[in-house]
Structures are given as structure tokens and as C-alpha cells.
Amino acid sequence: TLVTAVRETPETVTDVRWYPAEQAHVIDDEPDALVEPIVPDPLLVIVGGGHVAQALAWQADLVGFDLLVVEDRPEYARPDLFPPRAEVRCGDAAGILAGMSLDEETYVALVSRGHLTDAKALAACIDKPCRYIGMMGSRRKAALLRQDFLRRGLATAERFDRVHAPIGLDLGGRTVPEIAAGIVAELIAARHQRRTPAARDETEAARP
């Protein structure tokens, strides 16, 4: 938080200070001050680099998300496929997510080429305090994966039930841009802590 305090002495004195979040209570001691919270853009981690991931990245960029795209296929991990400010990494998504510090300003969209990649990536981030985790797939696939995670002790029922699976709001569309729009709509709702209706039921045709 940036605090600009103005004090009337024989001369007007302006004092500008930075306060980290844990010292926010100090601001109450400033009688006349302009208080400006400096909030970073939320980070959207997109696992996958195919058609849905590309459309999602471009649309999420428009609404203010920082972007990290993780894809293990070099032909899909090309920076020219994504917005200029997106970071693109070619590698194992599960390993990259496991090594990241994911906080409450982190959103994760699992839209890779297959369920196995998504499942491994989900296991790497499901216990981290992300604001949002969504995974592509049908309701049946999500239910089977939930049973597997609970059986193997990879997540509690409460943790898994926080995952948006199928990912995205059901807007009625079926094209790749429409699927991406439904995901972005759900991201915006999560960002503003709004309740959302049931998600769409994805088909495998949407995967690259």
C-alpha cells in the first residue's frame, strides 16, 4: 500500500511511504493521507497449448490476467501463439506447478491434450491455496477422477469439490472461442467471488 500523508507545519510537508500488507494497521495512524492499495494482476496458469488454451489466453489477457502457459510439446509451446506478455514454458506441467508458489491470486486452467496430463497437473496444485482450479472433461470423467484421487489419498473430498470440473460456464456454445469465453466468464466470477450456475459438460472434441 502506498500512503501519501500531508502534514501542516509551518510548511506543508508531504511524506510518501510504502507499507507491506502485514503492516496495513499502521495506516490508521495517518490522520490525513491518500491510501493507494497496489494490487498485482491475478496470474492465470494455463496447462496446455492447444486450440482451447490459445483462445483462453487471448481472451484472459483482455480482462487483465497475467499469463503462464505450460505445454510439453514444442510445436504448441510457441510464444507467437499467445499474447505478447504471456510467459510460455515448454516442460512437464506437474513438475512446474509443484515447484511454484501458487497463492490466492493464482488461477489454474487444465486444458491440455489429455486427461492424464491434466490429472498429474491437478495432483500438483490441488492442495495449494489457488483462487480457482478448473479442468476440462465430461462430468463422468471428473467423477471417476474424484474417486481415484480420494482412493489414493491425493485429495480430500472437500479439496476436490473446489475444482471446477467440467471447466467453464455453460453459455450454450460449442466452438473453441465459445468454450474459452465460458472459462473466462467463470474466472471473472471467481475473481469477484460471485456464485455461478452449473458448468458446461465438455466433450473430447474440444481438445486439440
PDB file of C-alpha atoms in Angstrom, residues 32-191:
ATOM      1  CA  ASP A  32      -4.621  12.978   6.531  1.00  0.00           C
ATOM      2  CA  ALA A  33      -3.406  10.600   3.888  1.00  0.00           C
ATOM      3  CA  LEU A  34      -4.078   9.299   0.422  1.00  0.00           C
ATOM      4  CA  VAL A  35      -4.112   5.496   0.639  1.00  0.00           C
ATOM      5  CA  GLU A  36      -3.497   3.593  -2.607  1.00  0.00           C
ATOM      6  CA  PRO A  37      -3.552  -0.230  -2.467  1.00  0.00           C
ATOM      7  CA  ILE A  38      -1.225  -1.621  -5.127  1.00  0.00           C
ATOM      8  CA  VAL A  39      -2.702  -4.945  -6.230  1.00  0.00           C
ATOM      9  CA  PRO A  40      -0.899  -7.103  -8.807  1.00  0.00           C
ATOM     10  CA  ASP A  41      -2.821  -8.610 -11.672  1.00  0.00           C
ATOM     11  CA  PRO A  42      -4.006 -12.165 -10.969  1.00  0.00           C
ATOM     12  CA  LEU A  43      -1.984 -14.961 -12.559  1.00  0.00           C
ATOM     13  CA  LEU A  44      -3.691 -17.490 -14.809  1.00  0.00           C
ATOM     14  CA  VAL A  45      -1.685 -20.679 -15.315  1.00  0.00           C
ATOM     15  CA  ILE A  46      -2.876 -22.491 -18.430  1.00  0.00           C
ATOM     16  CA  VAL A  47      -1.814 -26.131 -18.676  1.00  0.00           C
ATOM     17  CA  GLY A  48      -1.915 -26.951 -22.363  1.00  0.00           C
ATOM     18  CA  GLY A  49      -1.061 -25.100 -25.535  1.00  0.00           C
ATOM     19  CA  GLY A  50      -3.711 -26.321 -27.977  1.00  0.00           C
ATOM     20  CA  HIS A  51      -6.645 -24.518 -29.536  1.00  0.00           C
ATOM     21  CA  VAL A  52      -8.646 -24.036 -26.335  1.00  0.00           C
ATOM     22  CA  ALA A  53      -5.564 -22.863 -24.442  1.00  0.00           C
ATOM     23  CA  GLN A  54      -4.723 -20.349 -27.162  1.00  0.00           C
ATOM     24  CA  ALA A  55      -8.233 -18.904 -27.296  1.00  0.00           C
ATOM     25  CA  LEU A  56      -8.364 -18.812 -23.490  1.00  0.00           C
ATOM     26  CA  ALA A  57      -5.055 -16.965 -23.261  1.00  0.00           C
ATOM     27  CA  TRP A  58      -6.079 -14.241 -25.706  1.00  0.00           C
ATOM     28  CA  GLN A  59      -9.431 -13.674 -24.001  1.00  0.00           C
ATOM     29  CA  ALA A  60      -7.990 -13.768 -20.456  1.00  0.00           C
ATOM     30  CA  ASP A  61      -5.346 -11.231 -21.484  1.00  0.00           C
ATOM     31  CA  LEU A  62      -8.113  -8.804 -22.431  1.00  0.00           C
ATOM     32  CA  VAL A  63      -9.610  -8.896 -18.923  1.00  0.00           C
ATOM     33  CA  GLY A  64      -6.350  -8.321 -17.064  1.00  0.00           C
ATOM     34  CA  PHE A  65      -4.828 -11.689 -16.193  1.00  0.00           C
ATOM     35  CA  ASP A  66      -1.106 -12.270 -16.202  1.00  0.00           C
ATOM     36  CA  LEU A  67      -0.460 -15.461 -18.135  1.00  0.00           C
ATOM     37  CA  LEU A  68       1.761 -18.505 -17.790  1.00  0.00           C
ATOM     38  CA  VAL A  69       1.270 -21.231 -20.397  1.00  0.00           C
ATOM     39  CA  VAL A  70       2.789 -24.669 -19.745  1.00  0.00           C
ATOM     40  CA  GLU A  71       2.968 -27.192 -22.601  1.00  0.00           C
ATOM     41  CA  ASP A  72       5.256 -30.191 -23.126  1.00  0.00           C
ATOM     42  CA  ARG A  73       5.044 -30.220 -26.933  1.00  0.00           C
ATOM     43  CA  PRO A  74       7.447 -27.716 -28.547  1.00  0.00           C
ATOM     44  CA  GLU A  75       5.148 -27.116 -31.532  1.00  0.00           C
ATOM     45  CA  TYR A  76       2.442 -25.850 -29.165  1.00  0.00           C
ATOM     46  CA  ALA A  77       4.796 -24.065 -26.757  1.00  0.00           C
ATOM     47  CA  ARG A  78       5.497 -21.244 -29.193  1.00  0.00           C
ATOM     48  CA  PRO A  79       5.270 -17.683 -27.858  1.00  0.00           C
ATOM     49  CA  ASP A  80       3.830 -16.456 -31.177  1.00  0.00           C
ATOM     50  CA  LEU A  81       0.643 -18.460 -30.490  1.00  0.00           C
ATOM     51  CA  PHE A  82      -0.129 -16.443 -27.358  1.00  0.00           C
ATOM     52  CA  PRO A  83      -0.439 -12.791 -26.274  1.00  0.00           C
ATOM     53  CA  PRO A  84       2.871 -10.906 -26.236  1.00  0.00           C
ATOM     54  CA  ARG A  85       3.009 -10.578 -22.457  1.00  0.00           C
ATOM     55  CA  ALA A  86       2.327 -14.270 -21.801  1.00  0.00           C
ATOM     56  CA  GLU A  87       5.157 -16.399 -20.434  1.00  0.00           C
ATOM     57  CA  VAL A  88       5.358 -19.739 -22.232  1.00  0.00           C
ATOM     58  CA  ARG A  89       7.253 -22.706 -20.779  1.00  0.00           C
ATOM     59  CA  CYS A  90       7.880 -25.995 -22.519  1.00  0.00           C
ATOM     60  CA  GLY A  91       8.083 -28.810 -19.990  1.00  0.00           C
ATOM     61  CA  ASP A  92       6.297 -31.110 -17.595  1.00  0.00           C
ATOM     62  CA  ALA A  93       3.278 -29.269 -16.181  1.00  0.00           C
ATOM     63  CA  ALA A  94       3.107 -31.278 -12.949  1.00  0.00           C
ATOM     64  CA  GLY A  95       6.749 -30.603 -12.160  1.00  0.00           C
ATOM     65  CA  ILE A  96       6.464 -26.905 -12.947  1.00  0.00           C
ATOM     66  CA  LEU A  97       3.311 -26.472 -10.838  1.00  0.00           C
ATOM     67  CA  ALA A  98       4.811 -28.409  -7.938  1.00  0.00           C
ATOM     68  CA  GLY A  99       7.761 -26.019  -7.860  1.00  0.00           C
ATOM     69  CA  MET A 100       5.671 -22.843  -7.993  1.00  0.00           C
ATOM     70  CA  SER A 101       4.363 -20.762  -5.121  1.00  0.00           C
ATOM     71  CA  LEU A 102       0.664 -20.615  -6.011  1.00  0.00           C
ATOM     72  CA  ASP A 103      -1.346 -18.232  -3.850  1.00  0.00           C
ATOM     73  CA  GLU A 104      -4.854 -16.781  -3.628  1.00  0.00           C
ATOM     74  CA  GLU A 105      -4.224 -14.626  -6.690  1.00  0.00           C
ATOM     75  CA  THR A 106      -3.437 -17.683  -8.829  1.00  0.00           C
ATOM     76  CA  TYR A 107      -5.934 -19.321 -11.182  1.00  0.00           C
ATOM     77  CA  VAL A 108      -5.245 -22.652 -12.899  1.00  0.00           C
ATOM     78  CA  ALA A 109      -6.943 -23.907 -16.070  1.00  0.00           C
ATOM     79  CA  LEU A 110      -6.198 -27.523 -17.000  1.00  0.00           C
ATOM     80  CA  VAL A 111      -6.946 -27.743 -20.724  1.00  0.00           C
ATOM     81  CA  SER A 112      -4.145 -29.954 -22.023  1.00  0.00           C
ATOM     82  CA  ARG A 113      -4.354 -32.585 -24.757  1.00  0.00           C
ATOM     83  CA  GLY A 114      -5.495 -35.398 -22.449  1.00  0.00           C
ATOM     84  CA  HIS A 115      -6.805 -36.450 -19.062  1.00  0.00           C
ATOM     85  CA  LEU A 116      -3.537 -37.983 -17.872  1.00  0.00           C
ATOM     86  CA  THR A 117      -1.633 -34.702 -18.215  1.00  0.00           C
ATOM     87  CA  ASP A 118      -4.466 -32.790 -16.550  1.00  0.00           C
ATOM     88  CA  ALA A 119      -4.702 -35.323 -13.700  1.00  0.00           C
ATOM     89  CA  LYS A 120      -0.971 -35.125 -12.933  1.00  0.00           C
ATOM     90  CA  ALA A 121      -1.075 -31.337 -13.018  1.00  0.00           C
ATOM     91  CA  LEU A 122      -4.152 -31.319 -10.773  1.00  0.00           C
ATOM     92  CA  ALA A 123      -2.379 -33.512  -8.211  1.00  0.00           C
ATOM     93  CA  ALA A 124       0.474 -30.996  -8.155  1.00  0.00           C
ATOM     94  CA  CYS A 125      -1.709 -27.993  -7.350  1.00  0.00           C
ATOM     95  CA  ILE A 126      -4.899 -29.221  -5.668  1.00  0.00           C
ATOM     96  CA  ASP A 127      -3.543 -28.657  -2.147  1.00  0.00           C
ATOM     97  CA  LYS A 128      -2.241 -25.172  -2.908  1.00  0.00           C
ATOM     98  CA  PRO A 129      -4.348 -22.100  -1.998  1.00  0.00           C
ATOM     99  CA  CYS A 130      -5.282 -21.157  -5.564  1.00  0.00           C
ATOM    100  CA  ARG A 131      -8.311 -18.939  -6.035  1.00  0.00           C
ATOM    101  CA  TYR A 132      -9.543 -21.156  -8.866  1.00  0.00           C
ATOM    102  CA  ILE A 133      -8.747 -24.548 -10.406  1.00  0.00           C
ATOM    103  CA  GLY A 134     -10.705 -25.737 -13.430  1.00  0.00           C
ATOM    104  CA  MET A 135     -10.308 -28.875 -15.528  1.00  0.00           C
ATOM    105  CA  MET A 136     -11.664 -29.805 -18.939  1.00  0.00           C
ATOM    106  CA  GLY A 137     -13.597 -33.033 -19.363  1.00  0.00           C
ATOM    107  CA  SER A 138     -17.023 -34.562 -19.028  1.00  0.00           C
ATOM    108  CA  ARG A 139     -18.862 -34.900 -15.723  1.00  0.00           C
ATOM    109  CA  ARG A 140     -18.334 -38.650 -15.886  1.00  0.00           C
ATOM    110  CA  LYS A 141     -14.568 -38.253 -16.288  1.00  0.00           C
ATOM    111  CA  ALA A 142     -14.487 -35.765 -13.418  1.00  0.00           C
ATOM    112  CA  ALA A 143     -16.434 -38.154 -11.166  1.00  0.00           C
ATOM    113  CA  LEU A 144     -14.066 -41.025 -11.957  1.00  0.00           C
ATOM    114  CA  LEU A 145     -11.029 -38.840 -11.301  1.00  0.00           C
ATOM    115  CA  ARG A 146     -12.534 -37.709  -8.000  1.00  0.00           C
ATOM    116  CA  GLN A 147     -12.921 -41.341  -6.901  1.00  0.00           C
ATOM    117  CA  ASP A 148      -9.323 -42.043  -7.888  1.00  0.00           C
ATOM    118  CA  PHE A 149      -7.947 -39.028  -6.002  1.00  0.00           C
ATOM    119  CA  LEU A 150      -9.868 -39.926  -2.854  1.00  0.00           C
ATOM    120  CA  ARG A 151      -8.860 -43.593  -3.054  1.00  0.00           C
ATOM    121  CA  ARG A 152      -5.173 -42.744  -3.470  1.00  0.00           C
ATOM    122  CA  GLY A 153      -5.218 -40.040  -0.821  1.00  0.00           C
ATOM    123  CA  LEU A 154      -4.269 -37.315  -3.289  1.00  0.00           C
ATOM    124  CA  ALA A 155      -7.031 -35.017  -2.046  1.00  0.00           C
ATOM    125  CA  THR A 156      -9.846 -34.812   0.441  1.00  0.00           C
ATOM    126  CA  ALA A 157     -13.432 -34.658  -0.775  1.00  0.00           C
ATOM    127  CA  GLU A 158     -13.571 -31.015   0.306  1.00  0.00           C
ATOM    128  CA  ARG A 159     -10.461 -30.157  -1.694  1.00  0.00           C
ATOM    129  CA  PHE A 160     -11.593 -31.938  -4.840  1.00  0.00           C
ATOM    130  CA  ASP A 161     -15.047 -30.381  -4.699  1.00  0.00           C
ATOM    131  CA  ARG A 162     -13.406 -26.959  -5.070  1.00  0.00           C
ATOM    132  CA  VAL A 163     -12.236 -27.956  -8.551  1.00  0.00           C
ATOM    133  CA  HIS A 164     -14.430 -26.684 -11.379  1.00  0.00           C
ATOM    134  CA  ALA A 165     -14.888 -29.791 -13.498  1.00  0.00           C
ATOM    135  CA  PRO A 166     -16.136 -29.516 -16.167  1.00  0.00           C
ATOM    136  CA  ILE A 167     -14.437 -26.143 -16.556  1.00  0.00           C
ATOM    137  CA  GLY A 168     -16.304 -23.017 -17.589  1.00  0.00           C
ATOM    138  CA  LEU A 169     -19.850 -21.706 -17.536  1.00  0.00           C
ATOM    139  CA  ASP A 170     -22.388 -23.303 -19.841  1.00  0.00           C
ATOM    140  CA  LEU A 171     -23.108 -20.479 -22.279  1.00  0.00           C
ATOM    141  CA  GLY A 172     -24.625 -22.822 -24.818  1.00  0.00           C
ATOM    142  CA  GLY A 173     -21.801 -22.600 -27.351  1.00  0.00           C
ATOM    143  CA  ARG A 174     -19.659 -25.425 -28.679  1.00  0.00           C
ATOM    144  CA  THR A 175     -16.924 -23.748 -30.694  1.00  0.00           C
ATOM    145  CA  VAL A 176     -13.430 -23.249 -29.291  1.00  0.00           C
ATOM    146  CA  PRO A 177     -13.822 -19.450 -28.831  1.00  0.00           C
ATOM    147  CA  GLU A 178     -17.189 -20.013 -27.134  1.00  0.00           C
ATOM    148  CA  ILE A 179     -15.698 -22.614 -24.771  1.00  0.00           C
ATOM    149  CA  ALA A 180     -12.897 -20.169 -23.936  1.00  0.00           C
ATOM    150  CA  ALA A 181     -15.458 -17.428 -23.289  1.00  0.00           C
ATOM    151  CA  GLY A 182     -17.257 -19.688 -20.813  1.00  0.00           C
ATOM    152  CA  ILE A 183     -13.988 -20.342 -18.981  1.00  0.00           C
ATOM    153  CA  VAL A 184     -13.111 -16.646 -18.840  1.00  0.00           C
ATOM    154  CA  ALA A 185     -16.594 -15.852 -17.546  1.00  0.00           C
ATOM    155  CA  GLU A 186     -16.064 -18.338 -14.723  1.00  0.00           C
ATOM    156  CA  LEU A 187     -12.635 -16.837 -13.977  1.00  0.00           C
ATOM    157  CA  ILE A 188     -14.172 -13.375 -13.706  1.00  0.00           C
ATOM    158  CA  ALA A 189     -16.872 -14.687 -11.368  1.00  0.00           C
ATOM    159  CA  ALA A 190     -14.225 -16.351  -9.180  1.00  0.00           C
ATOM    160  CA  ARG A 191     -12.163 -13.169  -9.158  1.00  0.00           C
TER     161      ARG A 191
END
